[in-house]
Short mmCIF file of C-alpha atoms in Angstrom, two decimals:
data_model
loop_
_atom_site.label_atom_id
_atom_site.label_comp_id
_atom_site.label_asym_id
_atom_site.label_seq_id
_atom_site.Cartn_x
_atom_site.Cartn_y
_atom_site.Cartn_z
CA MET B 133 6.61 5.17 -12.81
CA THR B 134 9.55 4.91 -15.19
CA GLY B 135 10.67 7.96 -17.13
CA GLN B 136 10.59 11.52 -15.91
CA ILE B 137 8.48 12.18 -12.86
CA GLU B 138 6.40 15.28 -12.31
CA HIS B 139 8.26 18.59 -12.42
CA THR B 140 5.88 20.46 -10.15
CA LEU B 141 6.80 22.11 -6.88
CA ARG B 142 6.53 19.47 -4.15
CA GLY B 143 6.13 21.84 -1.22
CA SER B 144 2.64 20.67 -0.29
CA TRP B 145 1.44 17.17 0.43
CA THR B 146 -1.52 17.71 -1.87
CA SER B 147 0.83 17.70 -4.84
CA SER B 148 0.92 13.90 -4.50
CA GLY B 149 -2.59 13.83 -5.87
CA ALA B 150 -4.46 13.33 -2.59
CA ALA B 151 -7.28 15.66 -1.69
CA ALA B 152 -6.56 18.54 0.64
CA ALA B 153 -7.96 18.29 4.16
CA HIS B 154 -10.90 20.46 5.11
CA LEU B 155 -11.31 22.28 8.42
CA SER B 156 -14.97 22.69 9.32
CA PRO B 157 -16.35 25.98 10.71
CA THR B 158 -16.78 24.19 14.04
CA SER B 159 -13.10 23.20 14.05
CA MET B 160 -12.04 26.74 13.22
CA ARG B 161 -14.18 28.22 16.01
CA TRP B 162 -12.64 25.77 18.44
CA LEU B 163 -9.11 26.66 17.32
CA ARG B 164 -9.78 30.38 17.66
CA GLN B 165 -11.06 29.93 21.20
CA ARG B 166 -8.47 27.35 22.26
CA ILE B 167 -5.20 28.80 20.94
CA GLY B 168 -6.10 32.44 20.27
CA LEU B 169 -6.06 32.06 16.50
CA THR B 170 -7.04 35.12 14.45
CA ASP B 171 -8.96 35.19 11.17
CA THR B 172 -5.80 35.90 9.15
CA THR B 173 -5.24 33.45 6.30
CA THR B 174 -1.89 32.71 4.71
CA PRO B 175 -2.35 30.69 1.51
CA ALA B 176 0.59 29.04 -0.18
CA MET B 177 2.62 31.23 -2.54
CA PRO B 178 2.56 30.19 -6.23
CA SER B 179 5.86 28.66 -7.27
CA SER B 180 6.08 31.16 -10.11
CA LEU B 181 6.81 33.88 -7.54
CA LEU B 182 9.76 32.04 -6.00
CA GLU B 183 13.20 33.16 -7.09
CA VAL B 184 15.37 30.38 -8.49
CA PRO B 185 19.06 31.04 -9.11
CA GLY B 186 20.54 29.91 -12.38
CA SER B 187 22.10 26.48 -12.54
CA ALA B 188 25.79 26.37 -11.62
CA LEU B 189 26.31 22.86 -12.99
CA PRO B 190 29.52 23.03 -15.10
CA GLN B 191 28.94 22.34 -18.79
CA ASP B 192 31.60 19.62 -18.98
CA ALA B 193 30.06 17.76 -16.04
CA ARG B 194 26.59 18.17 -17.51
CA ALA B 195 27.73 16.71 -20.81
CA GLU B 196 29.19 13.65 -19.08
CA LEU B 197 26.08 13.15 -16.98
CA GLU B 198 23.82 13.45 -20.03
CA ALA B 199 25.95 10.90 -21.86
CA LEU B 200 25.55 8.54 -18.90
CA VAL B 201 21.86 8.82 -17.99
CA GLY B 202 20.43 10.53 -21.08
CA ALA B 203 19.80 14.21 -21.66
CA ALA B 204 16.11 13.80 -20.79
CA ASN B 205 17.15 12.68 -17.31
CA VAL B 206 19.32 15.69 -16.47
CA LEU B 207 16.85 18.43 -15.58
CA VAL B 208 17.82 22.05 -15.02
CA ASP B 209 14.46 23.80 -15.36
CA ASP B 210 13.20 25.84 -12.42
CA ALA B 211 10.18 23.63 -11.62
CA ALA B 212 12.18 20.41 -11.47
CA ARG B 213 14.82 21.97 -9.25
CA LEU B 214 12.28 23.61 -6.94
CA GLY B 215 10.51 20.27 -6.60
CA ARG B 216 13.62 18.78 -4.97
CA ALA B 217 14.58 21.81 -2.87
CA GLY B 218 14.15 20.56 0.66
CA GLY B 219 11.72 18.31 2.45
CA MET B 220 8.44 18.57 4.34
CA SER B 221 9.32 20.18 7.65
CA TYR B 222 7.40 23.20 8.91
CA SER B 223 10.47 25.33 8.20
CA ASP B 224 10.64 23.99 4.62
CA LEU B 225 7.00 24.81 3.99
CA ILE B 226 7.21 28.27 5.56
CA ARG B 227 10.24 29.15 3.43
CA ARG B 228 8.28 28.28 0.30
CA ARG B 229 5.16 30.09 1.45
CA SER B 230 7.02 33.28 2.33
CA ALA B 231 9.59 33.27 -0.52
CA ALA B 232 12.38 33.11 2.06
CA GLU B 233 15.81 32.08 0.88
CA PHE B 234 16.37 28.34 0.59
CA ALA B 235 18.82 26.08 -1.19
CA VAL B 236 17.91 24.88 -4.69
CA PRO B 237 19.88 22.15 -6.50
CA ASP B 238 21.64 23.05 -9.73
CA ALA B 239 20.19 20.03 -11.51
CA VAL B 240 18.04 16.96 -10.98
CA LEU B 241 19.39 13.60 -12.12
CA LEU B 242 17.12 10.62 -12.81
CA PRO B 243 19.22 7.49 -13.36
CA GLY B 244 17.24 4.37 -14.22
CA GLU B 245 19.63 1.65 -13.02
CA ALA B 246 21.78 1.02 -9.96
CA GLU B 247 24.88 0.91 -12.16
CA LEU B 248 24.06 4.41 -13.43
CA VAL B 249 23.86 5.71 -9.85
CA GLN B 250 27.38 4.43 -9.36
CA GLY B 251 28.46 6.22 -12.52
CA VAL B 252 26.84 9.47 -11.42
CA LEU B 253 28.81 9.43 -8.17
CA GLU B 254 32.08 8.81 -9.99
CA ILE B 255 31.46 11.72 -12.37
CA CYS B 256 30.39 14.05 -9.57
CA SER B 257 33.42 13.09 -7.50
CA GLN B 258 35.72 13.90 -10.43
CA HIS B 259 34.08 17.31 -10.90
CA ASP B 260 33.72 18.14 -7.19
CA ILE B 261 29.92 18.26 -7.28
CA ALA B 262 27.80 17.56 -4.22
CA VAL B 263 25.11 14.88 -4.50
CA VAL B 264 21.90 14.86 -2.44
CA PRO B 265 19.97 11.57 -2.72
CA PHE B 266 16.24 12.24 -3.09
CA GLY B 267 13.39 9.79 -2.59
CA GLY B 268 9.91 10.90 -1.59
CA GLY B 269 11.11 14.23 -0.23
CA THR B 270 9.42 13.64 3.13
CA SER B 271 12.33 14.52 5.41
CA VAL B 272 11.35 16.80 8.29
CA VAL B 273 14.89 17.38 9.59
CA GLY B 274 16.62 18.99 6.61
CA GLY B 275 17.81 15.63 5.34
CA VAL B 276 17.39 16.51 1.65
CA ASP B 277 18.34 20.17 1.73
CA ALA B 278 20.42 21.01 -1.36
CA LEU B 279 23.55 22.08 0.52
CA ARG B 280 26.73 22.57 -1.52
CA GLY B 281 29.23 21.97 1.26
CA GLY B 282 31.78 24.15 -0.51
CA LYS B 283 31.48 22.22 -3.80
CA ARG B 284 31.24 23.71 -7.30
CA ALA B 285 27.60 22.71 -7.61
CA VAL B 286 25.00 20.43 -6.04
CA VAL B 287 22.65 17.99 -7.75
CA ALA B 288 19.56 16.20 -6.48
CA LEU B 289 19.87 12.50 -7.31
CA ASP B 290 16.22 11.51 -7.66
CA LEU B 291 15.82 7.72 -7.48
CA ALA B 292 12.24 7.66 -8.79
CA ARG B 293 13.14 5.50 -11.81
CA LEU B 294 14.61 2.81 -9.56
CA ASP B 295 11.15 1.46 -8.86
CA ARG B 296 11.22 -2.29 -9.48
CA LEU B 297 10.69 -5.45 -7.49
CA VAL B 298 14.00 -7.13 -8.32
CA SER B 299 13.22 -10.53 -6.81
CA LEU B 300 11.03 -12.34 -4.33
CA ASP B 301 12.06 -15.52 -2.52
CA PRO B 302 8.84 -16.90 -0.98
CA THR B 303 10.71 -19.70 0.78
CA SER B 304 13.06 -17.35 2.64
CA ARG B 305 10.45 -14.56 2.64
CA ILE B 306 12.91 -12.02 1.27
CA ALA B 307 12.08 -9.40 -1.35
CA VAL B 308 14.67 -7.23 -3.08
CA LEU B 309 13.24 -3.80 -3.87
CA GLN B 310 14.87 -0.92 -5.69
CA ALA B 311 15.34 2.13 -3.51
CA GLY B 312 13.11 4.55 -5.41
CA MET B 313 9.97 2.46 -5.10
CA ARG B 314 7.27 4.22 -3.10
CA ALA B 315 5.66 2.41 -0.23
CA PRO B 316 2.16 2.00 -1.72
CA GLU B 317 3.62 0.43 -4.86
CA ALA B 318 5.76 -1.91 -2.79
CA GLU B 319 2.71 -3.05 -0.84
CA SER B 320 0.73 -3.52 -4.05
CA LEU B 321 3.44 -5.61 -5.72
CA LEU B 322 4.00 -7.73 -2.64
CA ALA B 323 0.27 -8.24 -2.12
CA ALA B 324 0.05 -9.76 -5.59
CA HIS B 325 2.29 -12.54 -4.24
CA GLY B 326 0.47 -12.81 -0.89
CA PHE B 327 2.99 -10.82 1.17
CA THR B 328 3.29 -7.51 2.99
CA LEU B 329 6.17 -5.44 4.29
CA GLY B 330 3.95 -4.08 7.07
CA HIS B 331 5.69 -0.70 7.20
CA PHE B 332 3.18 2.15 7.49
CA PRO B 333 4.64 5.46 8.71
CA GLN B 334 2.57 8.61 8.29
CA SER B 335 4.70 9.42 5.24
CA PHE B 336 3.57 6.12 3.63
CA GLU B 337 1.86 7.71 0.63
CA ARG B 338 5.07 9.35 -0.63
CA ALA B 339 8.08 7.83 1.10
CA THR B 340 10.38 5.32 -0.61
CA ILE B 341 12.04 2.06 0.34
CA GLY B 342 15.49 3.67 0.15
CA GLY B 343 14.32 6.54 2.33
CA PHE B 344 13.01 4.12 4.95
CA ALA B 345 16.41 2.43 5.09
CA ALA B 346 18.47 5.62 5.02
CA THR B 347 16.60 7.10 8.00
CA ARG B 348 15.89 4.01 10.16
CA SER B 349 12.18 4.59 9.74
CA ALA B 350 9.54 3.31 12.16
CA GLY B 351 5.99 2.60 11.04
CA GLN B 352 2.72 2.84 12.91
CA ALA B 353 2.55 -0.97 13.08
CA SER B 354 6.15 -1.39 14.23
CA SER B 355 5.06 -3.01 17.47
CA GLY B 356 3.97 -5.97 15.36
CA TYR B 357 6.19 -5.85 12.27
CA GLY B 358 9.29 -4.18 13.67
CA ARG B 359 11.15 -1.02 12.72
CA PHE B 360 12.53 -0.83 9.20
CA GLU B 361 16.08 -1.69 10.22
CA ASP B 362 14.68 -4.92 11.70
CA MET B 363 13.35 -5.81 8.24
CA VAL B 364 16.56 -5.16 6.29
CA GLU B 365 18.39 -8.33 5.24
CA GLY B 366 20.82 -6.67 2.87
CA VAL B 367 21.63 -3.47 1.00
CA ARG B 368 23.28 -2.44 -2.23
CA VAL B 369 25.02 0.91 -1.88
CA ALA B 370 26.76 3.15 -4.42
CA THR B 371 29.70 5.16 -3.09
CA PRO B 372 32.33 7.35 -4.78
CA ARG B 373 34.85 4.58 -3.98
CA GLY B 374 32.78 1.83 -5.61
CA GLU B 375 29.76 -0.34 -4.96
CA TRP B 376 29.18 -1.83 -1.52
CA ARG B 377 26.98 -4.89 -0.96
CA LEU B 378 26.09 -6.07 2.52
CA GLY B 379 24.05 -8.96 3.90
CA VAL B 380 24.61 -12.63 3.03
CA ALA B 381 22.87 -14.47 5.87
CA PRO B 382 20.07 -13.98 8.42
CA ALA B 383 22.66 -13.59 11.18
CA SER B 384 26.42 -13.31 11.33
CA ALA B 385 29.28 -13.03 13.80
CA ALA B 386 31.69 -11.78 11.14
CA GLY B 387 32.49 -8.58 12.95
CA PRO B 388 30.15 -5.64 13.52
CA ASP B 389 26.99 -5.63 11.40
CA LEU B 390 27.94 -3.13 8.70
CA ARG B 391 24.41 -3.26 7.30
CA GLN B 392 23.47 -1.11 10.25
CA LEU B 393 26.14 1.41 9.26
CA ALA B 394 24.54 1.80 5.85
CA VAL B 395 21.01 1.75 7.29
CA GLY B 396 20.54 5.14 8.91
CA SER B 397 23.45 6.74 7.02
CA GLU B 398 21.11 9.39 5.53
CA GLY B 399 22.88 9.43 2.18
CA ALA B 400 26.11 10.67 3.77
CA LEU B 401 27.90 7.31 3.45
CA GLY B 402 26.48 6.19 0.12
CA VAL B 403 23.36 6.03 -2.01
CA ILE B 404 21.23 2.98 -1.26
CA THR B 405 20.05 1.53 -4.59
CA GLU B 406 18.52 -1.80 -3.53
CA VAL B 407 17.19 -3.16 -0.25
CA ALA B 408 16.58 -6.81 0.59
CA VAL B 409 13.74 -6.88 3.11
CA ARG B 410 12.00 -9.49 5.20
CA VAL B 411 8.36 -9.83 4.19
CA ARG B 412 5.46 -11.60 5.86
CA PRO B 413 2.26 -13.22 4.63
CA ALA B 414 -0.37 -10.58 4.01
CA PRO B 415 -2.99 -10.54 6.79
CA VAL B 416 -6.50 -11.69 5.98
CA ARG B 417 -8.08 -10.30 9.14
CA SER B 418 -7.59 -6.99 10.92
CA ARG B 419 -9.33 -5.17 13.73
CA TYR B 420 -8.82 -1.66 15.07
CA GLU B 421 -10.56 -0.33 18.15
CA ALA B 422 -10.27 2.48 20.66
CA LEU B 423 -10.20 2.58 24.44
CA VAL B 424 -9.96 5.51 26.81
CA VAL B 425 -7.71 5.40 29.87
CA ASP B 426 -7.95 7.80 32.81
CA GLY B 427 -4.78 9.89 32.78
CA TRP B 428 -1.34 9.78 31.21
CA GLN B 429 0.32 7.76 33.95
CA ALA B 430 -2.31 5.04 33.89
CA GLY B 431 -2.10 4.97 30.11
CA SER B 432 1.67 4.71 29.95
CA ASP B 433 1.59 2.02 32.65
CA ALA B 434 -0.90 0.13 30.51
CA VAL B 435 1.31 0.30 27.41
CA ARG B 436 4.36 -0.73 29.44
CA GLU B 437 2.45 -3.77 30.74
CA LEU B 438 1.52 -4.73 27.19
CA ALA B 439 5.12 -4.40 26.03
CA GLN B 440 6.66 -6.28 28.91
CA SER B 441 4.09 -9.08 28.80
CA HIS B 442 4.56 -9.37 25.01
CA ASN B 443 0.92 -8.55 24.35
CA LEU B 444 1.29 -5.39 22.27
CA ALA B 445 -1.12 -4.98 19.40
CA ASP B 446 0.54 -4.34 16.03
CA VAL B 447 -0.57 -0.72 16.39
CA THR B 448 -0.43 0.53 19.98
CA ARG B 449 -0.84 4.29 20.24
CA LEU B 450 -1.53 6.24 23.43
CA SER B 451 -2.52 9.93 23.23
CA ASP B 452 -2.18 12.23 26.21
CA VAL B 453 -5.02 14.44 27.47
CA ASP B 454 -4.16 17.36 25.18
CA GLU B 455 -3.92 15.25 22.04
CA THR B 456 -7.13 13.42 22.94
CA GLU B 457 -8.89 16.77 23.38
CA VAL B 458 -7.76 17.92 19.95
CA GLN B 459 -8.69 14.63 18.29
CA PHE B 460 -12.19 14.78 19.77
CA ALA B 461 -12.63 18.48 18.94
CA LEU B 462 -11.39 18.32 15.34
CA SER B 463 -12.98 15.01 14.41
CA GLY B 464 -16.11 15.39 12.34
CA GLY B 465 -17.54 12.12 13.62
CA LEU B 466 -17.27 12.67 17.36
CA LYS B 467 -19.45 15.01 19.40
CA SER B 468 -16.86 16.22 21.89
CA ARG B 469 -19.16 17.54 24.61
CA ALA B 470 -21.42 14.48 24.63
CA LEU B 471 -18.44 12.14 24.56
CA ASN B 472 -16.76 13.83 27.50
CA GLY B 473 -20.00 13.57 29.47
CA TYR B 474 -20.20 9.88 28.63
CA LEU B 475 -16.64 9.34 29.87
CA ARG B 476 -17.10 11.34 33.07
CA ALA B 477 -20.13 9.23 33.91
CA ARG B 478 -17.83 6.21 33.76
CA GLY B 479 -15.14 7.67 36.00
CA ILE B 480 -12.81 9.03 33.31
CA ARG B 481 -11.68 12.52 34.33
CA LYS B 482 -8.54 12.84 32.18
CA PRO B 483 -9.30 10.93 28.97
CA CYS B 484 -6.32 9.50 27.09
CA LEU B 485 -7.16 7.72 23.83
CA LEU B 486 -5.58 4.30 23.26
CA ILE B 487 -5.75 2.91 19.72
CA LEU B 488 -5.16 -0.82 19.31
CA GLY B 489 -4.91 -2.58 15.97
CA TRP B 490 -4.17 -6.19 15.06
CA ASP B 491 -3.36 -7.90 11.75
CA ALA B 492 -3.66 -11.68 11.61
CA PRO B 493 -3.70 -14.60 9.16
CA SER B 494 -7.03 -15.87 10.52
CA ARG B 495 -10.04 -14.90 12.60
CA ARG B 496 -8.92 -17.35 15.28
CA GLU B 497 -5.43 -15.88 15.55
CA LEU B 498 -6.81 -12.35 15.65
CA GLY B 499 -9.19 -13.33 18.45
CA ARG B 500 -6.40 -15.00 20.42
CA ARG B 501 -4.12 -11.98 20.21
CA ARG B 502 -6.87 -9.48 20.97
CA THR B 503 -7.98 -11.47 23.99
CA ALA B 504 -4.42 -11.59 25.32
CA THR B 505 -4.00 -7.82 24.87
CA LEU B 506 -7.26 -6.95 26.62
CA ARG B 507 -6.60 -9.46 29.40
CA ALA B 508 -3.28 -7.73 30.10
CA LEU B 509 -5.24 -4.49 30.62
CA ARG B 510 -7.73 -5.98 33.10
CA ASP B 511 -6.28 -4.10 36.08
CA ILE B 512 -6.41 -0.74 34.25
CA ARG B 513 -9.63 1.27 34.20
CA THR B 514 -10.63 1.63 30.55
CA VAL B 515 -13.74 2.58 28.64
CA SER B 516 -14.24 1.11 25.20
CA LEU B 517 -15.19 3.40 22.31
CA GLY B 518 -15.49 0.40 20.03
CA ARG B 519 -14.39 -0.41 16.53
CA ALA B 520 -15.86 2.65 14.81
CA VAL B 521 -13.35 5.04 16.38
CA GLY B 522 -10.47 2.63 15.82
CA GLU B 523 -11.36 2.01 12.20
CA SER B 524 -11.85 5.76 11.68
CA TRP B 525 -8.33 6.34 12.97
CA LYS B 526 -7.00 3.69 10.58
CA ALA B 527 -8.85 5.22 7.63
CA GLY B 528 -7.35 8.65 8.33
CA ARG B 529 -3.92 7.67 9.59
CA PHE B 530 -2.07 9.14 6.59
CA SER B 531 -4.09 12.37 6.50
CA GLY B 532 -1.98 14.36 8.96
CA PRO B 533 0.23 16.06 6.35
CA ARG B 534 -2.81 17.20 4.37
CA GLN B 535 -4.46 18.51 7.52
CA ARG B 536 -1.23 20.37 8.22
CA ASP B 537 -1.52 22.12 4.84
CA ALA B 538 -5.04 23.28 5.78
CA LEU B 539 -3.84 24.54 9.16
CA LEU B 540 -0.92 26.38 7.56
CA ASP B 541 -3.38 28.13 5.25
CA LYS B 542 -5.21 29.41 8.36
CA GLY B 543 -2.09 30.86 9.99
CA VAL B 544 -1.35 28.01 12.42
CA CYS B 545 2.17 27.00 13.37
CA VAL B 546 1.90 23.20 13.32
CA GLU B 547 4.96 20.99 13.66
CA THR B 548 6.10 17.75 15.23
CA LEU B 549 9.15 16.35 16.94
CA GLU B 550 9.87 13.03 18.58
CA THR B 551 12.18 11.24 20.99
CA ALA B 552 12.36 8.05 23.03
CA THR B 553 13.60 7.01 26.43
CA HIS B 554 13.30 4.26 29.02
CA TRP B 555 10.09 3.71 30.95
CA GLY B 556 11.52 5.07 34.18
CA GLU B 557 12.17 8.46 32.58
CA LEU B 558 9.26 8.62 30.14
CA SER B 559 6.88 10.88 32.04
CA GLU B 560 9.68 13.17 33.22
CA LEU B 561 10.90 13.60 29.64
CA ARG B 562 7.39 14.28 28.37
CA SER B 563 6.91 16.95 31.03
CA ALA B 564 10.30 18.57 30.33
CA VAL B 565 9.75 18.81 26.58
CA ARG B 566 6.18 19.99 26.95
CA THR B 567 7.21 22.71 29.41
CA ALA B 568 10.04 23.87 27.15
CA LEU B 569 7.74 24.13 24.14
CA VAL B 570 4.92 25.93 25.96
CA ARG B 571 7.29 28.48 27.52
CA SER B 572 9.01 29.24 24.22
CA LEU B 573 5.78 29.55 22.23
CA ARG B 574 3.51 31.37 24.67
CA SER B 575 3.25 35.04 23.73
CA GLY B 576 0.49 37.60 24.25
CA ALA B 577 -2.87 36.02 23.49
CA ASN B 578 -1.24 32.87 22.06
CA ARG B 579 -2.15 29.74 24.00
CA PRO B 580 -0.12 26.93 22.43
CA ILE B 581 -1.29 23.34 22.57
CA VAL B 582 1.48 20.77 22.94
CA MET B 583 0.18 17.28 22.31
CA CYS B 584 2.01 14.02 22.86
CA HIS B 585 1.49 10.34 22.12
CA VAL B 586 3.38 7.11 22.55
CA SER B 587 3.83 5.91 18.99
CA HIS B 588 6.09 2.89 19.56
CA ALA B 589 6.65 0.74 22.64
CA TYR B 590 9.39 -1.65 23.68
CA GLU B 591 10.09 -3.77 26.73
CA THR B 592 12.49 -1.17 28.09
CA GLY B 593 10.90 2.08 26.96
CA ALA B 594 8.86 3.97 24.41
CA SER B 595 8.84 6.85 21.98
CA LEU B 596 7.18 10.21 22.54
CA TYR B 597 5.78 12.08 19.56
CA PHE B 598 4.91 15.75 20.10
CA THR B 599 2.69 17.96 17.96
CA VAL B 600 2.44 21.73 18.42
CA LEU B 601 -0.47 24.00 17.49
CA THR B 602 -0.11 27.74 18.04
CA PRO B 603 -0.83 30.93 16.08
CA ARG B 604 1.98 31.71 13.69
CA ALA B 605 4.17 34.66 14.62
CA GLU B 606 5.25 37.34 12.15
CA ASN B 607 8.71 35.80 12.06
CA ALA B 608 7.51 32.23 11.69
CA LEU B 609 10.93 30.65 11.15
CA GLU B 610 12.42 32.25 14.25
CA GLN B 611 9.35 31.29 16.27
CA TRP B 612 9.73 27.59 15.51
CA GLN B 613 13.53 27.51 15.59
CA THR B 614 13.47 28.97 19.11
CA ALA B 615 10.94 26.34 20.19
CA LYS B 616 12.87 23.53 18.52
CA LYS B 617 16.08 24.52 20.32
CA ALA B 618 14.26 24.62 23.66
CA ALA B 619 12.86 21.15 23.03
CA GLY B 620 16.22 19.76 21.88
CA ASP B 621 17.93 21.10 24.99
CA ALA B 622 15.22 19.50 27.15
CA ILE B 623 15.71 16.14 25.41
CA ALA B 624 19.52 16.09 25.52
CA GLY B 625 20.73 13.80 28.28
CA ARG B 626 17.23 12.44 28.91
CA GLY B 627 16.46 10.61 25.65
CA THR B 628 17.43 10.22 22.02
CA ILE B 629 17.36 13.29 19.83
CA SER B 630 15.48 11.26 17.21
CA HIS B 631 13.55 8.00 17.45
CA HIS B 632 12.69 7.83 13.74
CA HIS B 633 12.98 11.23 12.00
CA ALA B 634 16.79 10.91 11.66
CA VAL B 635 19.49 13.55 12.25
CA GLY B 636 19.67 15.55 9.03
CA VAL B 637 20.67 19.14 9.67
CA ASP B 638 18.22 19.94 12.45
CA HIS B 639 19.43 17.45 15.07
CA GLN B 640 23.17 17.84 14.61
CA PRO B 641 23.60 20.24 17.55
CA TRP B 642 22.60 17.47 19.96
CA LEU B 643 24.12 14.42 18.30
CA GLU B 644 27.46 14.47 20.08
CA ALA B 645 25.71 14.59 23.45
CA GLU B 646 24.13 11.27 22.50
CA ILE B 647 26.94 9.38 20.76
CA GLY B 648 29.98 11.12 22.27
CA GLY B 649 33.06 12.62 20.68
CA ILE B 650 34.45 9.18 19.82
CA GLY B 651 31.18 8.34 18.09
CA ASN B 652 31.52 11.42 15.93
CA GLU B 653 35.06 10.40 15.05
CA VAL B 654 33.89 6.92 14.06
CA LEU B 655 31.29 8.40 11.71
CA ALA B 656 33.85 10.80 10.27
CA ALA B 657 36.29 7.92 9.66
CA ALA B 658 33.59 5.94 7.84
CA LYS B 659 32.82 9.02 5.75
CA ARG B 660 36.47 9.37 4.73
CA ALA B 661 36.62 5.68 3.78
CA VAL B 662 33.69 5.77 1.34
CA ASP B 663 33.57 9.45 0.36
CA PRO B 664 37.05 10.98 0.62
CA LYS B 665 36.07 14.17 -1.25
CA GLY B 666 32.93 14.68 0.83
CA ILE B 667 30.42 14.95 -2.01
CA LEU B 668 27.65 12.85 -0.42
CA ASN B 669 24.83 14.85 1.15
CA PRO B 670 26.99 17.58 2.70
CA GLY B 671 25.93 18.95 6.07
CA LYS B 672 23.75 15.98 7.04
CA LEU B 673 24.38 13.55 9.89
CA LEU B 674 28.00 14.69 10.30
CA SER B 675 28.82 18.30 11.10
#
């Protein structure tokens, strides 16, 4: 992956090379009946029709940057700049589809070494140029928007050429990975040595190691492997003030853990160039299966019991009634009507799908863990759907973004948001957010579906991940922004504004309610210490 990466517009997940999702006629009929969808189609707009302003990168700065990283790695053509103009949120995609105004970087820089990243920041600081670190471009909160922040110009610092496995210590089980390495490549390289990182978010196909660290990512198997910040043993960070290296031991009492200041800093406190991560032996056995629980409360009680008895499967995912309905209706392999009849005959009136998945080093260990998980559920009424449904979920677990592209083509507003709270407030928070979204999106014949699932569970609480399906309004951006504000207001004071999507631009209005005014001042002080001129990712994390 060394050298220049593709210069195409990266506004659709299918540009990664994966096949686009297909919506069957049956699925479309169901959507029309369920949410009031019309037959209007809205295909993506060709990038050639998008207006791209001329580059404002000063010639003297460009000359210095070309001397540092090579002229071939300073890109100012329209396609390269459009390809790093924003992330993958619904708002990002709608702006591209409708030719709405959005921020485009003045250049794309592709340094090939960590030392060159440091040099780029020093040059940009001298010339008062904003720098937006860019990995896989999967941010859904405005985290890679090319905002100038009052600077002369803004560049996208694409880390794609930082894609190497620097070292692997099998004794300590620590791998050092460069920040631009994409997740599938990391897994492939580690597997060759018998290890895995075990980090599998839905963005897995495109996201990078540096992006995982910068946003405190959580993967679908985090119940077993941990969140990404739990895996980080050390980081190498470039800042305008100089290079910053953190992490010398597995644990330390030498003051606050500054690794956790760099992890989650979203490019606003430095550019992560290398990450030392804890790895584990690659599993040789895995099993995924599906159960159905009767009702949300019974399901969330079941997941809480698993978490508090330390019997969580590596993947533990509970869908509410609405999400289960959609999964059954849109799945090509499940006959929804027959399945619902089967469940009703077994006493399930409000089916909630529970996916359980285990990775293990042996058949014996897998059997032991699975038995413990199912034994912990013995007092909960469940109906097994077997391995086929579980394995089908695993096979399609990264397909959501491609399915979203297909839904967008058909005129559907489809977007997600997430939060987390303690068990005692979980159902109340779910109800509050769901109500806020439905009220803000219901209009005329529109009948929005608001789905929710528990994606990650802990002893003290869990995350809630919401997905919205509703017909797209004429003013699509305003439609979703109104709904997002309603949801954010419902979350504030009840849970975190982001469990794993980060803050970016979108969540700033609610950050102070979570961390307090003093917390904002602490972040601002850290920003001044490492980035006194404020060139790093303006407008993100800090207001």
